[in-house]
Amino acid sequence: MAQVVAIIASTHHPFYYRASTATGEDRPAFADEWVRKITAFRETLTRARPDVLVMVGSDHFHQLWLDNMPQFLVGKAPFYDANFYNEEREFGLPRMLLKGHEDLSSYVLREGIDAGFDLAFSNEMRIDHSITCPIITLRPQNDLPIVPIYTNIFAPPLPRPKRFVELGRTIRQLIESWPADQRVAVIGTGHLSLELGGPRQFGPHGPDPEFDQRAVEWISSGDIEGCLSEVTLDSLHSPGNATHGFMDFMLMMGVAGEGHKADYVDTYDLFHTMEAYFTWYPDGGAR
């Protein structure tokens, strides 16, 4: 059977690539420390030696729009074009081509439906920065096949937080029942408090530092029940108008399991957001 060798959750700041590659006067003051933190974070995936990556993210109205918005979607293509024109223009992100893992995608889709999730699928989709950013930060050589899983965090009616946790638990169970001798890392990206286009967007840190601190504690300690007792679709409006992306962090908590403390935790306060990085090793350490 397949083995989950690492579970990784992070934010996906689209400006990391530009900041980390800038030189001279164009290089921001915070870039060197950011690169140092990302380099250390990257090692948590490298030491797990995965064969395939299951990537959880959310489309930013690039591929999906209000005329066809699935709640949870599994990509099952052999290859994925990645990044859109506005991401190249605004963030300096490169065009990318990601290899898909069709066998695992098909298994997750079939068994996920049988487990009670009416998953949508796409045989042809383009990936945006919620998945390409963690490739750039964690696996810049882009040499591993992926299974992309998109969640709806933008277009109401949204699934409730508990459903995200349940999907995370199910993803873990499905991977561990997949009859293949493969080492799988599950990587998911979301947001802590986040404001987009609102009056709190461009502060010296995230719009709600108190929420950010509680969120980091919930994630790092594996306190799923405590998190669910406070986080609702309505409550997520208060920390910032785009904070519903935190539900993807809750999904990753579901993958890791109740009470499982993260083996690696780091954060970095940047303009308008706190960046956060977490890794769990299910067997207590990568081997």
Coordinates of C-alpha atoms in Angstrom, one line a residue:
M1 CA 0.0 0.0 0.0
A2 CA 1.0 3.6 -0.5
Q3 CA 2.5 5.5 2.4
V4 CA 1.9 9.1 3.4
V5 CA 5.4 10.3 4.2
A6 CA 4.7 14.0 4.8
I7 CA 1.8 16.3 5.3
I8 CA 2.6 20.0 4.6
A9 CA 0.4 23.0 5.0
S10 CA 1.4 26.6 4.1
T11 CA 0.3 29.9 2.8
H12 CA 0.9 30.7 -0.9
H13 CA 2.1 34.2 -1.2
P14 CA 2.4 34.9 -5.0
F15 CA 5.1 37.5 -4.6
Y16 CA 7.7 35.1 -3.2
Y17 CA 9.1 34.2 -6.6
R18 CA 9.7 37.8 -7.6
A19 CA 11.1 38.8 -4.2
S20 CA 13.4 35.8 -4.0
T21 CA 14.8 36.3 -7.5
A22 CA 15.2 40.1 -7.4
T23 CA 18.6 41.6 -7.2
G24 CA 20.2 45.0 -6.4
E25 CA 17.8 47.8 -5.6
D26 CA 14.9 45.8 -6.8
R27 CA 15.4 43.2 -4.0
P28 CA 13.1 44.0 -1.0
A29 CA 14.5 44.2 2.5
F30 CA 12.6 41.2 3.7
A31 CA 13.6 38.9 0.9
D32 CA 16.8 37.4 2.4
E33 CA 15.0 36.3 5.6
W34 CA 12.1 35.0 3.6
V35 CA 14.4 32.9 1.4
R36 CA 16.1 31.6 4.5
K37 CA 12.8 30.4 6.0
I38 CA 11.6 28.9 2.7
T39 CA 14.9 27.0 2.3
A40 CA 14.5 25.5 5.8
F41 CA 10.9 24.6 5.1
R42 CA 11.8 23.0 1.7
E43 CA 14.0 20.6 3.5
T44 CA 11.0 19.1 5.4
L45 CA 9.7 17.8 2.0
T46 CA 13.1 16.8 0.6
R47 CA 13.9 14.6 3.6
A48 CA 10.5 12.7 3.1
R49 CA 11.6 11.5 -0.3
P50 CA 8.1 11.5 -1.9
D51 CA 7.3 9.9 -5.2
V52 CA 4.1 11.8 -5.9
L53 CA 2.4 15.0 -4.5
V54 CA -1.2 15.4 -3.7
M55 CA -1.8 19.1 -3.9
V56 CA -4.8 20.9 -2.3
G57 CA -5.5 24.4 -3.4
S58 CA -8.2 26.8 -4.6
D59 CA -8.7 28.3 -8.0
H60 CA -8.8 32.1 -7.8
F61 CA -11.5 32.5 -10.4
H62 CA -9.1 31.6 -13.2
Q63 CA -10.2 28.2 -14.3
L64 CA -13.6 28.1 -12.6
W65 CA -16.3 30.8 -12.5
L66 CA -19.9 31.2 -11.4
D67 CA -21.3 29.4 -14.4
N68 CA -19.7 26.1 -13.2
M69 CA -18.3 26.1 -9.6
P70 CA -17.7 22.6 -8.0
Q71 CA -17.2 22.4 -4.3
F72 CA -14.4 19.9 -4.6
L73 CA -12.6 19.0 -7.8
V74 CA -10.0 16.4 -8.7
G75 CA -7.7 16.9 -11.7
K76 CA -7.0 13.7 -13.6
A77 CA -5.0 14.9 -16.6
P78 CA -1.5 13.6 -17.7
F79 CA -0.1 17.2 -17.7
Y80 CA -1.2 20.6 -16.4
D81 CA -0.3 24.0 -17.8
A82 CA 0.2 26.4 -14.9
N83 CA -0.1 30.0 -14.1
F84 CA -2.3 32.6 -15.9
Y85 CA -1.4 35.8 -17.7
N86 CA -2.4 38.1 -14.8
E87 CA -0.2 36.0 -12.5
E88 CA 2.7 36.5 -14.8
R89 CA 2.0 40.2 -15.1
E90 CA 1.2 41.0 -11.5
F91 CA 3.4 38.6 -9.6
G92 CA 6.1 37.7 -12.1
L93 CA 5.3 34.0 -11.9
P94 CA 6.7 31.9 -14.7
R95 CA 4.7 29.7 -17.1
M96 CA 5.0 26.1 -15.9
L97 CA 4.1 22.5 -17.0
L98 CA 3.3 20.0 -14.2
K99 CA 3.1 16.3 -14.7
G100 CA -0.1 14.6 -13.5
H101 CA -0.4 11.2 -11.8
E102 CA -3.5 9.8 -13.6
D103 CA -3.6 6.5 -11.6
L104 CA -3.8 8.1 -8.2
S105 CA -6.2 10.8 -9.5
S106 CA -8.6 8.1 -10.7
Y107 CA -8.3 6.2 -7.5
V108 CA -9.0 9.2 -5.3
L109 CA -12.0 10.1 -7.5
R110 CA -13.6 6.7 -7.6
E111 CA -13.0 5.8 -4.0
G112 CA -13.7 9.3 -2.8
I113 CA -17.2 9.2 -4.4
D114 CA -17.7 5.8 -2.8
A115 CA -16.7 7.3 0.6
G116 CA -19.5 9.9 0.4
F117 CA -17.9 12.9 -1.4
D118 CA -19.5 13.7 -4.8
L119 CA -16.2 14.9 -6.3
A120 CA -16.1 16.7 -9.6
F121 CA -13.2 16.1 -12.0
S122 CA -11.5 17.6 -14.9
N123 CA -9.4 15.9 -17.6
E124 CA -8.1 19.3 -18.8
M125 CA -7.4 22.1 -16.4
R126 CA -4.9 24.9 -15.9
I127 CA -3.3 25.3 -12.4
D128 CA -2.9 28.7 -10.7
H129 CA -0.7 30.0 -7.9
S130 CA -2.4 28.1 -5.0
I131 CA -0.6 25.0 -6.4
T132 CA 2.4 26.5 -8.3
C133 CA 3.6 28.6 -5.3
P134 CA 4.2 25.5 -3.1
I135 CA 5.9 23.9 -6.1
I136 CA 8.2 26.9 -6.4
T137 CA 8.9 27.0 -2.6
L138 CA 9.0 23.3 -1.8
R139 CA 10.0 21.5 -5.0
P140 CA 11.4 24.1 -7.4
Q141 CA 12.9 21.4 -9.7
N142 CA 9.2 20.4 -10.4
D143 CA 10.1 16.8 -11.0
L144 CA 7.3 14.9 -9.3
P145 CA 3.8 14.1 -10.6
I146 CA 0.9 15.7 -8.9
V147 CA -2.8 15.1 -8.1
P148 CA -4.4 18.5 -7.8
I149 CA -7.5 18.9 -5.6
Y150 CA -9.4 22.2 -5.8
T151 CA -11.7 23.4 -3.1
N152 CA -14.3 26.2 -3.2
I153 CA -13.4 28.9 -0.7
F154 CA -14.6 31.9 -2.8
A155 CA -18.1 31.4 -4.2
P156 CA -21.0 30.9 -1.8
P157 CA -22.6 28.6 -0.9
L158 CA -19.4 27.2 0.5
P159 CA -19.0 23.8 2.2
R160 CA -18.8 24.3 6.0
P161 CA -15.5 24.0 7.9
K162 CA -16.4 20.5 9.2
R163 CA -16.7 19.3 5.6
F164 CA -13.2 20.4 4.8
V165 CA -11.9 18.5 7.8
E166 CA -13.8 15.4 6.8
L167 CA -12.4 15.6 3.3
G168 CA -8.9 15.8 4.7
R169 CA -9.5 12.7 6.8
T170 CA -10.9 10.9 3.7
I171 CA -7.9 11.9 1.5
R172 CA -5.5 10.4 4.1
Q173 CA -7.6 7.2 4.2
L174 CA -7.7 6.9 0.4
I175 CA -4.0 7.4 -0.1
E176 CA -3.2 4.8 2.6
S177 CA -5.5 2.3 0.9
W178 CA -4.1 2.9 -2.6
P179 CA -2.5 -0.4 -3.7
A180 CA 0.8 1.0 -4.9
D181 CA 4.3 1.0 -3.5
Q182 CA 4.5 4.8 -3.5
R183 CA 5.6 7.5 -1.1
V184 CA 3.0 10.3 -1.1
A185 CA 3.3 13.8 0.3
V186 CA 0.1 15.8 0.8
I187 CA 0.6 19.5 0.4
G188 CA -2.2 22.0 1.0
T189 CA -2.2 25.8 0.9
G190 CA -4.6 28.4 2.3
H191 CA -4.7 31.7 4.2
L192 CA -4.6 32.9 7.7
S193 CA -6.4 36.3 8.1
L194 CA -6.5 38.0 4.7
E195 CA -8.1 41.1 3.2
L196 CA -8.3 41.6 -0.6
G197 CA -9.4 44.9 -2.0
G198 CA -10.6 46.1 1.4
P199 CA -9.4 48.8 3.9
R200 CA -7.2 46.4 5.8
Q201 CA -5.3 44.9 2.8
F202 CA -2.0 46.7 3.0
G203 CA -1.0 46.8 6.7
P204 CA 2.3 45.9 8.2
H205 CA 0.9 42.4 9.0
G206 CA -2.3 40.4 8.5
P207 CA -5.6 42.2 9.1
D208 CA -6.2 40.2 12.3
P209 CA -3.1 39.2 14.2
E210 CA -5.1 37.8 17.1
F211 CA -6.8 35.4 14.7
D212 CA -3.5 34.5 13.1
Q213 CA -2.0 33.6 16.5
R214 CA -5.0 31.4 17.4
A215 CA -4.9 29.8 14.0
V216 CA -1.2 28.9 14.3
E217 CA -1.9 27.4 17.7
W218 CA -4.8 25.3 16.4
I219 CA -2.8 24.0 13.4
S220 CA 0.5 23.4 15.3
S221 CA -1.2 21.5 18.1
G222 CA -3.7 19.6 16.0
D223 CA -6.6 21.0 17.9
I224 CA -9.3 20.3 15.3
E225 CA -12.2 20.2 17.8
G226 CA -11.1 23.5 19.3
C227 CA -10.9 25.1 15.9
L228 CA -14.3 23.7 14.8
S229 CA -15.8 25.1 18.0
E230 CA -14.9 28.7 17.0
V231 CA -14.6 28.7 13.2
T232 CA -17.8 29.0 11.1
L233 CA -18.6 30.4 7.7
D234 CA -19.9 33.6 9.3
S235 CA -17.0 34.0 11.8
L236 CA -14.4 33.8 9.0
H237 CA -15.7 37.2 7.6
S238 CA -14.4 39.1 10.6
P239 CA -10.6 38.5 10.3
G240 CA -10.6 39.6 6.7
N241 CA -12.8 39.3 3.6
A242 CA -10.7 36.4 2.1
T243 CA -10.1 34.5 5.3
H244 CA -12.3 31.6 4.2
G245 CA -9.1 30.2 2.7
F246 CA -8.3 29.1 6.2
M247 CA -10.6 26.2 5.6
D248 CA -7.9 24.6 3.4
F249 CA -5.6 24.7 6.5
M250 CA -8.5 22.9 8.3
L251 CA -8.5 20.3 5.6
M252 CA -4.8 19.7 6.1
M253 CA -5.5 19.4 9.9
G254 CA -7.9 16.6 8.9
V255 CA -5.2 14.9 6.9
A256 CA -2.8 15.1 9.9
G257 CA -5.4 13.9 12.4
E258 CA -6.8 15.2 15.7
G259 CA -4.2 15.9 18.4
H260 CA -1.2 15.4 16.1
K261 CA 1.2 18.2 16.7
A262 CA 3.2 19.5 13.8
D263 CA 6.8 18.5 13.6
Y264 CA 7.8 21.7 12.0
V265 CA 6.3 25.2 12.5
D266 CA 7.4 28.6 11.3
T267 CA 5.8 31.9 10.5
Y268 CA 6.8 35.2 9.0
D269 CA 5.0 38.6 9.2
L270 CA 4.9 40.3 5.8
F271 CA 3.0 43.2 4.4
H272 CA -0.7 42.5 4.6
T273 CA -0.3 38.8 5.6
M274 CA 1.3 36.4 8.0
E275 CA 3.0 33.5 6.2
A276 CA 2.9 30.2 8.0
Y277 CA 4.6 26.8 7.3
F278 CA 3.7 23.4 8.9
T279 CA 4.9 19.9 8.4
W280 CA 3.8 16.6 10.0
Y281 CA 5.6 13.2 9.6
P282 CA 3.0 10.5 10.2
D283 CA 5.5 8.0 11.4
G284 CA 7.2 10.5 13.7
G285 CA 10.0 11.3 11.3
A286 CA 10.9 11.0 7.6
R287 CA 12.9 7.8 6.8

